[in-house]
Each structure stands twice: as C-alpha cells, then as structure tokens.
Amino acid sequence: MDRFWACNLNRYKDVIDKSSHMGELSFMLYFDHAASSPLCPEALKTLQSTMERDFYNPSAAHKWGKELNKKTGEIRDNFKAALKAPKDSRFVFTSSASESNNSLIKGLGLSKEDSLYVSFGDHASLVKPAFALSEEIKNVLELPLDDVGVPCCSLLPSALDKNLKLVLVSTVNSQSGGLLDVQKFAAELKEKAPWVHLHLDAVQSFGKYEIDLSSGLIDSMTVSAHKMGGPKGVGALWLKKGLGLNPLLHGGNQETDYRSSTIAYPLIASFYSAFEVAQKNYQNDFERVLSLRDKLVSSLKEISSDLEFPFDPNRCSPYIISMMWKGISSDIVLRTLEQKEVAIASTSACSSKIKGENPTMKALGLPTSVHKFVLRISLGKMSTEEEVDAFISIFKEVYSELQMFVKR
Amino acid sequence: MAKNSILINVDELWLKGGNRSRLMKVLKEHVKDLFKAFNTSSKFENSNQRFLVTINDELSEETLEALKKVPGIYSIIPASLMEKDNELSAIWPAVDKEVESWGEDFTTFKVEGHRTDKQFPKNSMEIERLVGAYVLKKYDGKLKVDVHKPKQRLDIKVLRDEIAVSSRKEIAVGGLPWGTSGHLITMLSGGFDSPVASYLMSKRGCKQSFIFFYAYPFVGDEVKDKIFELTKVLGQYQAFSKLYIVPFGEVQKKVSGICEEKYRTILFRKMMVETSNLLADRVRAQAILTGDALGQVSSQTIGNISLIDDASKRPIFRPLMGMNKRDIIKLSEEIGTHDISTIPHDDACSLFAPKNPIIKPDKRYWHRFEEENDLTPILTEALDQAEVYQVNVRGELTKA
C-alpha cells in the first residue's frame, strides 16, 4: 500500500463509500490539493511529538524556551539555505500566506504618488490588499496576462514610471495552473525598472518546484505549509536583506519586530518536516505528477470533446488542471462527484459562493458565459495512479449520468 | 399594587356557537405554551370574548410580537390591573405610566370608560370625566381632549375585582385557532408563493407539516439553509410543526430517464404530490397545500392542475390561486419571508426544465406512463430517508 493510503487509512475510515464503486479503492478520492493537502506522515509525526513535548514559549528566559528559540533559528536558516537566499535576508514565520501577502503589501508604506501592479486573476490575498491601498496610493494597475493567466513582462509599457513601486506576481496561478518563468520575468522587469519591489506569491509552487533566490532580483516571497503536506496555520514571508516593513501585529517583538505573536514552534517544525520531504523528492515527484496529469487530461479528452481545457496544460503546473464542461453548472458536477466520494473544486475554494461572473476567471480571459462551467482538478505529491484511474472511471459515470441535463 | 396583565380578544369564535368553548380551550393552550416558551409564567381568566392573562413581569416586545402571530387572536391589549376603589385614586400611577408612554410631543386623547361590574358606583361617563380631568390637570399644555379623532385612547375597564388601565392595542393575525381546521402537508419551495400560502392557511386554523424536496446533487446546501430560515418564520404562526427534507435528486434523475422530456416538470410535480400524500398517510394529515397561482408557470395551467389533482388522494388547497404576483410579494413582506425568498440559489427546476414544457397534456400518454411506471416504492424510499426537523412557537428549529 502506498504512502498516501497508509497514512490516511484511519482518518478516512469514516468516509468510506458503502456502495463501493471501485472495490478495494473504496476510499475518498481527493483531487483538491490546490485548496489544501493532507499532512504528510513526517509532518504529522513532528506535529504530534512537538505538540506534546515542545510547549514552551520560545521567547522565555529559561533554558527550555531558549532551546526552542535556537531550534526555530536553525529551521529559519535551513529554509533560507534551501532557497539559496543570503544568510542576512529574513524568513519571517506567519500564520498563513494571506497574512504574509497582507503584511508585505500594507507594510511597505507606499505613499500617495506611488503605483503598483497586480494580476486581477490572482488569489484574493494579493488582489484585495492591493485594492485596499487604492485610497492611499496613486494607482492600482492591472498586470497584463498571457493566455494561461501568467503575467507578461513584454506586455508592460517599455518605459515604466519611477513611481511604480511594487509588482505582485504568483509563480503558479491557483485557478489556471499557469506557470511563470520567475527568473525570466524578474530579469526583464528589473531591466526595465530596477527600482521596483518584486513580490512573489509562491504558495502553489513551494515544495513542488525548486526556488532560487540567489539572483537578488526577487525582493520578497510568500509561502505556506498546508498546500505541500504541512499543517494549516503556518506560512512565511521571506524578505530581502535590509527591507523595512511596518508590522501588522505589534506586541512582544518576536520575529525581530517583523511580527509579534508567540512563536508557534510545533507548527514551524512540522512545516519544515514537510518541506524536507518535498525537497528530497522534487524531481521524482514532479515527473510522477506530470505523467499522472498527462494521463488524466488525455483520458478526460477521450471521454468527450465536450471536456475542454481552456489553459494549455503544457504551459501550466501539472498539479493544477482547469477543465470546462460547457452546458452544465460546475456546482452540479462537483456535488455529483461528491456523492461518489470524489472531491474537486468548482472555483477557488475561498470564493465558491459567488455566482455568475467570476472576477478571477474574467481576468484570466474567459468570457462570463462560461465562468460557471469551470472545474479545477488538482493533484498532490501523494496522488497515485490508482486514484487517477478511479477518478477517470467515476468521471465517465458522471459524464453519462449528467448528459440529459446538459444545455446545448 | 399594579399587576401586569394582557387582554386577549379572540377573532371569529363568536361565529362558532356550540364549538366555541372547544376552540377557546385550544387557543388558550396555544397562548399558554407561548408564554412558557418565553419563560413567562401566566395565569388565565376566561371572560366572554377574551382572556385576561396575568403575568409576573412586564410584557416584552418579543413576546408581544409572537402573540400577534397566534391564529385566532384578534387583538392584544397590555394593561395594568389596579386596585379597585370607588374614587379611582389607586389607578393614577397606571394612568401616568400610559400617558408617559405616549412620548414628549403634544398629542390629543380620549378616555374610554367601561364597567363589566355594574355595581360599581361610578358609571362610564363619570369615570371618563374623572380620569380626563386628572390627566389634563397633571399634564397641562401637553395634551388636549379630542373625542372624535383622538391620537391616543386611554381605556379604563372596571372588572369584577380590579380596574384595567391601558392605551395600547395591537391587532393580531386573527382567524381560527391552530389545528382546529385540520392538518395539512405544506409543500415548501424556496420561492415567494408557498410561504405565503402557508401563512394564509395558518390563519384558517390549519396545523401544518412542511415538506421540501431536496434535489441534491442538482442543488446545494444553500437551498436547504433557505428552507430552514423560511420554516423558522412560518413555524411562528403554528404552535408546533415539523419539516421533512426529502432527498429527491435520485427520483428526478430516474424520472427524467424514462419520460418524454416535455412532461418532466409536470411529472416531478406529480411525484411531489404523491410523496406528500404518503407523508399525509403517516402523520394523518387531511389535505395538501401548495402555493400555485393560476397560469403563473406551465405546471399551473388548468390542464396540468387537473392532472395533479387526479394524482392526489387528498384535496389540494391552493389559497393563492387568484392572486397576482405583486400581491403575493406584498404579503411575503408583511409576514417576514420576503427577504429569505429573495436569497439567490441554484434552481433545479430550471436545470430540468424542458425546452417546451407541456401546456395541454395528452391524457393518454399520462395514463400510460402511470400504468407502466409504479414509482411508489422509490417515493416511499425517498420519504424514509427524509431528514426531519421540528420548529417551536419561537421559531427555533432543531433536528427531530
């Protein structure tokens, strides 16, 4: 039995499908990893042991507290080393990617002459804080995207204004899966505007792609634990050396004043355990997931030409597949799959209540008339070929069951 | 010492001759339960057309609003019961309290005196004169008497043991007491119509069991939440009721697979009415209630309505039959269901809606379909799997 089922057997016992579509594979099929992944066994083990044992406050003056403070520092350094980031840069632990993005965008202290660029197709934790600044700064500008939802430097004006202070981009778009060539984008941008702060949201690629911060072209970066096998409730904000930030949280001056809050050592340790596992297997995992993705896409295409892939999979992260089934609302497909114990997403999990026009999909270039037909199927490092086979066979059933409701 | 009391006047019971005492008893039980639900201890005294209820605390607005929704009550008068003395001197604190509740602005008033105790030495006219003089003297300049169109009416009732002082009268929903005209299965949807139909039949004294056909996976939880909210409002016009959420997606899928597309909607309608009858068998209800209004949608044409009537063992009540949409919407605003009904949700009807729904159904096809497909077993199974909730007089919903 593979790793995923071995570690999840007990936890998924209560969702076992009694009618059993797939014989022995009668567990839930999870294809919503882009929303959140299950804890990997190593991270779970660390979380358990540190929660039990390492309850001290790392800021305490006694030796037990100091010990945890030291360990936190080591983990911080290890993260930086793995990212090839200079030792004197900062790796600030936060509660989530949303907090990291908010801290950066609101903390830079942009003034009323300044402008920033953000992709309107990006996660709300980039777009909304950017718009929250629109009263205080001169312009919130829309970053031009290509046809897979990736920011395009060549579409920016050739001469960029000196007042352009901040550019916000994601390495992987969480809806389309569109993959940004970070180094190329950073180099092109910095050539046009070396004074600009480039912030990277790496949530959908962290632990999946190798990230290299050594070039010095990237100024800050957001990461999160729970999309790569770590626990929910911990993320980080990496900051280039010498970067000042007005903190969101004031208090006990933890994280060298960047973020006051009791340091959540067990979450941080578990986060690092998940990262260590991921780091060892980058290449293997990537190739395996890529072949799973290719199998999934080609099998779905075989089911029917009605199943369309609006974003060229070859230019997207293999972990995210955006699929469109025109004529039937994605909510209905989601719930029909849910009845068969299969989890996917209809729009990004945070905004699935929005009906009709979806601003993210609009920015990704999809006409409003098809927004409600878009499904997101996302894979994780623990996804297996058996799961993909089971998914395809269940999707075939769903496809024929729902045929009579498809509006043409 | 003042006592807090409420005079509750009943509505149509004077029409009822021989049945009256039974109906009074039912209404009294409903009101008693309501006070209990609001943690107010109450003591009842019957008099002819009304109850006199003494409570230990002052009547809260919340309880008053709930009382206004009790079918069978015509009006509610919160009053202070004062000691009875021939000079009326004991009632002045209660009179002050009423006058002060009228606010600071200049206003006009009239005193209305009544005696049920004819032995009381002062007659109505004398009572009115005495109280009027007291008020004018004490609140000099703020008030003026207007016997024709007063803004406030100060009511002084001399009862057997006490004198009741009041100036506020709230009109309630009226009609007949809960459960005295039978038990209905109310087919609820998330729209404007069925909640209004339910309200109208609550006023006619019908106990109701609510049924909702949940088309999961074609619709999601939002619709269920909406039904919960509607039931919480409608339950306040009942003494106690139950809600049955019947899983219906599989039935709809099955029927869609075996019928001509244009008959889909009307056949779903039939399945729903049949399931409602199955529920009626179980809970001993006597009729089905729907929010149909003639011609509103294709399933509400005379031809389709008569097919549906044929499919029902019990009479189907359609109190909105002759109402225009805007009248229905206006009523929904008054009873508090409007804002819930407007919450957007996935609509299974539009998903299943045929391109050209049948308006003049072919009876031969219909009867052949009925003969060839006995769907009672799957409808029974769906009903067996229903989630059941109960809602109390305060509109609190819990799993049954």
GROMACS .gro file of C-alpha atoms in nm, chain A residues 5-6 22 48 50 54 74 85 95 104 109 121 170 180 237 282 301 323 353-354 369:
model
   21
    5TRP     CA    1  -0.332   0.534   0.181
    6ALA     CA    2  -0.109   0.402   0.454
   22MET     CA    3  -1.400   0.069  -0.702
   48GLN     CA    4   0.239   1.520   1.732
   50THR     CA    5   0.634   1.874   1.931
   54ASP     CA    6   0.775   2.140   2.298
   74GLU     CA    7   1.805   2.673   1.278
   85ALA     CA    8   1.875   3.306  -0.008
   95SER     CA    9   0.006   3.230   1.034
  104LEU     CA   10   0.406   4.289   0.271
  109GLY     CA   11   0.447   5.214   0.339
  121GLY     CA   12  -0.653   3.684  -1.189
  170SER     CA   13   0.235   3.439  -0.840
  180LEU     CA   14   0.553   3.176  -1.451
  237LEU     CA   15   0.726   3.581   0.441
  282TYR     CA   16   1.143   1.740  -0.621
  301LYS     CA   17  -1.033   1.419  -2.352
  323MET     CA   18  -1.138   2.196  -1.714
  353LYS     CA   19  -2.026   3.113  -0.324
  354ILE     CA   20  -2.002   3.368  -0.600
  369SER     CA   21  -2.087   3.296  -2.016
   0.00000   0.00000   0.00000
